[in-house]
Coordinates of C-alpha atoms and ligand atoms in Angstrom, one line a residue:
M21 CA -0.3 -13.5 -9.8
I22 CA -3.7 -12.3 -8.7
E23 CA -6.5 -11.7 -11.2
L24 CA -10.0 -10.2 -10.6
R25 CA -12.6 -11.1 -13.2
N26 CA -15.8 -9.1 -13.1
V27 CA -15.8 -8.9 -9.3
S28 CA -18.7 -7.2 -7.6
F29 CA -19.4 -6.9 -3.9
S30 CA -22.3 -5.5 -1.8
Y31 CA -22.4 -5.5 2.0
P32 CA -25.4 -7.3 3.4
S33 CA -28.3 -4.8 3.2
D34 CA -30.1 -3.6 6.3
G35 CA -33.4 -3.3 4.5
R36 CA -32.4 -0.4 2.2
Q37 CA -31.4 -1.0 -1.4
Q38 CA -28.2 -2.8 -1.8
V39 CA -25.3 -0.8 -3.2
K40 CA -22.5 -2.3 -5.1
V41 CA -19.4 -1.1 -3.3
I42 CA -17.2 -3.0 -5.8
D43 CA -18.8 -2.9 -9.2
D44 CA -17.6 -5.2 -12.0
V45 CA -13.9 -4.9 -11.3
S46 CA -11.4 -6.7 -13.5
F47 CA -7.6 -6.4 -13.5
S48 CA -4.6 -8.6 -12.9
I49 CA -1.4 -8.1 -11.0
Q50 CA 1.8 -9.9 -12.1
D51 CA 4.2 -11.5 -9.7
N52 CA 6.6 -9.1 -8.0
G53 CA 4.4 -6.1 -8.9
F54 CA 4.4 -2.9 -6.9
V55 CA 0.9 -1.6 -7.2
G56 CA -0.9 1.4 -5.8
I57 CA -4.6 1.6 -5.3
T58 CA -6.1 5.1 -5.0
G59 CA -9.5 6.8 -5.1
K60 CA -11.6 9.1 -2.9
I61 CA -12.9 8.1 0.5
G62 CA -15.7 5.6 0.1
S63 CA -14.6 4.5 -3.4
G64 CA -14.1 1.0 -2.2
K65 CA -10.4 0.7 -1.5
T66 CA -10.6 -1.0 1.8
T67 CA -13.3 -3.4 0.6
L68 CA -11.1 -4.3 -2.4
C69 CA -8.2 -5.0 0.0
K70 CA -10.4 -7.4 2.0
L71 CA -11.5 -9.1 -1.2
L72 CA -7.9 -9.5 -2.4
C73 CA -6.9 -11.2 0.8
G74 CA -10.0 -13.4 1.1
L75 CA -11.5 -11.7 4.2
L76 CA -14.6 -11.0 2.0
K77 CA -15.9 -13.1 -0.8
P78 CA -17.1 -11.5 -4.1
S79 CA -20.9 -11.3 -4.5
S80 CA -20.2 -12.2 -8.1
G81 CA -17.2 -12.7 -10.3
Q82 CA -13.9 -14.5 -9.5
I83 CA -10.6 -13.9 -7.9
L84 CA -7.8 -16.1 -9.1
K85 CA -4.7 -16.2 -7.0
E86 CA -1.4 -18.0 -7.1
G87 CA 0.3 -17.7 -3.7
R88 CA -0.9 -16.5 -0.3
V89 CA -2.1 -13.0 0.4
A90 CA -1.5 -11.2 3.7
L91 CA -3.3 -7.9 4.6
A92 CA -2.0 -5.2 6.9
M93 CA -5.2 -3.4 7.9
Q94 CA -5.4 0.3 8.3
F95 CA -4.0 1.3 11.7
P96 CA -2.8 -2.3 12.3
E97 CA -1.4 -1.3 15.7
S98 CA -5.0 -1.4 17.0
Q99 CA -4.8 -5.2 16.6
I100 CA -1.9 -5.7 19.0
F101 CA -3.0 -7.8 21.9
E102 CA -0.1 -9.9 23.3
N103 CA 1.9 -8.5 26.3
T104 CA 5.3 -8.7 24.6
V105 CA 6.5 -7.5 21.2
L106 CA 8.0 -10.9 20.3
K107 CA 4.9 -12.9 21.4
D108 CA 2.7 -10.5 19.4
V109 CA 4.7 -11.1 16.2
M110 CA 5.0 -14.9 16.9
F111 CA 1.2 -15.2 17.0
G112 CA 0.7 -15.4 13.2
P113 CA 3.5 -18.0 12.6
L114 CA 2.3 -20.1 15.6
N115 CA -1.3 -19.9 14.3
M116 CA 0.0 -21.2 10.9
G117 CA 1.3 -24.2 12.7
L118 CA 5.0 -23.4 12.9
P119 CA 6.9 -25.0 15.8
E120 CA 7.7 -22.5 18.7
E121 CA 11.4 -22.4 17.8
Q122 CA 10.8 -21.6 14.1
A123 CA 8.0 -19.1 14.9
R124 CA 10.5 -17.3 17.2
S125 CA 13.2 -17.1 14.5
V126 CA 10.7 -15.8 11.9
A127 CA 9.4 -13.2 14.3
E128 CA 12.8 -12.1 15.3
K129 CA 13.8 -11.7 11.6
S130 CA 10.6 -9.7 10.9
L131 CA 11.2 -7.4 13.8
E132 CA 14.7 -6.8 12.7
S133 CA 13.5 -6.0 9.2
V134 CA 11.3 -3.2 10.5
G135 CA 14.2 -1.8 12.5
L136 CA 13.3 -3.2 16.0
D137 CA 16.2 -5.0 17.6
G138 CA 16.4 -7.4 20.5
S139 CA 16.0 -4.6 23.1
F140 CA 12.3 -4.4 22.0
F141 CA 11.4 -8.1 22.1
D142 CA 10.3 -8.3 25.7
R143 CA 8.7 -4.9 25.9
N144 CA 5.0 -4.4 26.3
P145 CA 3.9 -3.3 22.8
L146 CA 1.1 -1.2 24.2
R147 CA 3.7 1.0 25.9
L148 CA 5.6 1.8 22.7
S149 CA 5.3 5.0 20.6
G150 CA 2.8 5.2 17.8
G151 CA 5.5 4.6 15.1
E152 CA 7.0 1.7 17.0
K153 CA 3.6 0.1 17.5
R154 CA 3.0 0.4 13.8
R155 CA 6.3 -1.4 13.2
V156 CA 5.4 -4.2 15.5
A157 CA 2.1 -4.6 13.7
L158 CA 3.9 -4.6 10.3
A159 CA 6.4 -7.2 11.6
G160 CA 3.4 -9.4 12.5
V161 CA 2.2 -9.2 8.9
L162 CA 5.6 -9.8 7.4
A163 CA 6.0 -12.9 9.6
L164 CA 3.1 -14.5 7.8
N165 CA 5.5 -15.1 4.9
A166 CA 3.0 -14.5 2.2
D167 CA 3.7 -14.0 -1.5
I168 CA 1.5 -11.0 -1.9
Y169 CA 1.3 -8.2 0.7
V170 CA -1.6 -5.8 0.8
F171 CA -1.2 -2.6 2.9
D172 CA -4.2 -0.5 3.6
E173 CA -3.0 3.1 4.0
P174 CA 0.3 2.1 5.6
A175 CA 1.6 5.6 5.9
T176 CA -1.4 7.4 7.4
G177 CA -0.5 9.2 10.6
L178 CA 3.3 8.6 10.4
D179 CA 6.0 11.2 10.8
S180 CA 8.1 11.8 7.8
R181 CA 11.2 9.9 9.0
W182 CA 9.2 6.7 9.6
H183 CA 7.3 7.4 6.4
D184 CA 10.5 7.1 4.4
S185 CA 11.7 4.0 6.2
L186 CA 8.4 2.4 5.6
F187 CA 8.8 2.8 1.9
E188 CA 12.3 1.5 2.1
L189 CA 11.0 -1.5 3.8
L190 CA 8.3 -2.0 1.1
H191 CA 10.9 -1.8 -1.6
R192 CA 13.1 -4.3 0.2
L193 CA 10.1 -6.6 0.4
N194 CA 9.4 -6.1 -3.3
D195 CA 13.1 -6.6 -4.2
S196 CA 13.0 -9.9 -2.3
G197 CA 10.4 -11.1 -4.9
K198 CA 7.1 -10.3 -3.1
T199 CA 4.2 -8.5 -4.7
V200 CA 3.4 -5.3 -2.8
I201 CA 0.0 -3.7 -3.1
I202 CA -0.6 -0.4 -1.2
V203 CA -3.7 1.7 -0.8
S204 CA -2.9 5.3 -0.5
H205 CA -4.8 8.6 -0.9
S206 CA -1.4 10.2 -1.5
I207 CA -0.8 10.3 -5.2
D208 CA 2.7 11.5 -4.5
D209 CA 3.5 8.3 -2.6
I210 CA 2.1 6.2 -5.4
A211 CA 3.9 8.2 -8.1
E212 CA 7.2 7.8 -6.3
N213 CA 6.9 4.1 -5.4
C214 CA 4.4 2.1 -7.5
R215 CA 4.9 0.8 -11.0
T216 CA 1.2 0.1 -11.5
L217 CA -1.9 2.1 -10.5
V218 CA -5.5 1.1 -9.9
Y219 CA -7.7 4.2 -9.8
L220 CA -11.1 3.5 -8.2
E221 CA -14.2 5.7 -8.6
D222 CA -17.4 4.6 -6.9
G223 CA -16.4 1.0 -6.8
K224 CA -15.4 0.9 -10.5
V225 CA -11.9 0.8 -12.0
A226 CA -11.7 4.3 -13.5
D227 CA -8.3 3.6 -14.8
F228 CA -5.5 0.9 -14.6
G229 CA -2.0 0.7 -16.0
N230 CA 1.5 2.0 -15.6
T231 CA 1.5 4.7 -13.0
A232 CA 3.3 7.2 -15.2
D233 CA 0.6 6.7 -17.9
V234 CA -2.5 6.7 -15.7
I235 CA -1.7 9.8 -13.6
P236 CA -1.5 12.4 -16.4
R237 CA -4.9 11.2 -17.7
H238 CA -6.7 12.5 -14.6
R239 CA -6.6 16.0 -13.3
S240 CA -7.6 14.7 -9.9
L241 CA -4.4 12.6 -9.8
E242 CA -2.1 15.5 -10.3
T243 CA 1.2 15.1 -8.2
R244 CA 3.0 17.9 -6.5
A245 CA 5.8 17.7 -9.1
M246 CA 3.2 18.2 -11.8
G247 CA 1.6 21.1 -10.0
F248 CA 5.1 22.7 -9.7
A249 CA 5.8 22.1 -13.4
R250 CA 2.5 23.5 -14.4
R251 CA 3.4 26.7 -12.6
L252 CA 6.7 26.9 -14.3
A253 CA 4.9 26.4 -17.7
S254 CA 2.5 29.2 -16.8
E255 CA 5.5 31.4 -16.1
G256 CA 6.8 30.8 -19.6
M257 CA 9.1 27.8 -19.2
E258 CA 8.9 25.3 -22.0
I259 CA 8.0 22.3 -19.9
D260 CA 5.4 19.6 -20.4
Y261 CA 3.9 19.2 -16.9
T262 CA 2.3 15.9 -17.8
K263 CA 5.8 14.4 -18.0
A264 CA 6.7 15.6 -14.5
V265 CA 5.0 12.9 -12.6
T266 CA 7.7 12.3 -10.0
R267 CA 10.2 14.6 -8.4
K268 CA 13.0 13.0 -10.5
D269 CA 11.0 13.6 -13.7
L270 CA 10.6 17.2 -12.7
A271 CA 14.3 17.6 -11.9
D272 CA 15.3 16.0 -15.2
L273 CA 12.9 18.3 -17.2
I274 CA 14.2 21.4 -15.5
A275 CA 17.8 20.3 -15.9
S276 CA 17.2 19.8 -19.7
R277 CA 16.0 23.5 -19.8
I278 CA 18.9 25.0 -18.0
Q279 CA 21.9 26.1 -20.0
F280 CA 24.9 25.5 -17.8
Q281 CA 27.6 28.1 -18.2
G282 CA 31.3 28.2 -17.3
Ligands
ADP10 N1 -19.0 -3.2 6.9 C1 -19.7 -2.4 6.1 N2 -21.0 -2.5 6.0 C2 -21.7 -1.7 5.1 N3 -21.2 -0.8 4.3 C3 -19.8 -0.6 4.4 C4 -19.0 -1.4 5.3 N4 -17.7 -1.1 5.1 C5 -17.7 -0.1 4.2 N5 -19.0 0.1 3.7 C6 -19.3 1.1 2.7 O1 -18.7 0.7 1.5 C7 -18.2 1.9 0.8 C8 -16.7 1.7 0.5 O2 -16.0 1.7 1.7 P1 -14.5 1.4 1.8 O3 -14.2 0.2 1.0 O4 -14.1 1.4 3.2 O5 -13.9 2.7 1.0 P2 -12.5 3.4 1.1 O6 -11.5 2.5 1.8 O7 -12.1 3.7 -0.3 O8 -12.7 4.7 1.9 C9 -18.6 3.1 1.6 O9 -19.7 3.7 1.1 C10 -18.8 2.5 3.0 O10 -19.7 3.3 3.7
MG11 MG1 -10.3 2.7 3.5

């Protein structure tokens, strides 16, 4: 469980007037949740991630947590610094005080869970492809064995194949009992994957709740499936586009309108 109570945050001012980047935010996330955070650039998503994992402290308000929170920063591959893949992923567990042997075993498991087998362990991570580097970085975060994982824009800059395997990985993590929180500017990714949605506007929670309830309340959160359904409605099909939040919703709605013959 993680609960924010009237949390506000301002970055240290450089003489100008201080602006609340996070402004009186309250919500709570249950154990084993799968939560999306969305909002425009500058709405405070990354700052909120840093508050959730404790990298920043609220200027006012409280954050109550049960369990440990790990953060995968945006472009986590930029933080790779060891000269082998295995050493890089072992860094976190070793730093947490795990003995070498155990740290190695945790790191190997994490690497395997992101689809990197033994043939990668001794390679120089800096000479891997972009997608492979991202996997190494994610393995490093998974190896921290937290209860709550926060991913800041994990899919940004990924090709579609790795995009899909990333979400499979996040679902496996969630199925294993972990809480998964992702920041995404892709409302489609959130609609397809997250049960709960936090919608930020100028550092405030503009809306919070079940993803399928929140999305239809805001024109700015329209998914591609909804856009498609809206077009069908404008062409005369009797279809409620606000119910076509995901691709599956859309397919079901269309199927219910088609008379099968034969
Ligand atoms: N280290 C920092 N110092 C001062 N201002 C910052 C810092 N980081 C972010 N900001 C400002 O805080 C606001 C929210 O930023 P951020 O949390 O990164 O938003 P998002 O991730 O939604 O794009 C922006 O106006 C940004 O310029
Ligand atoms: Mg950001």
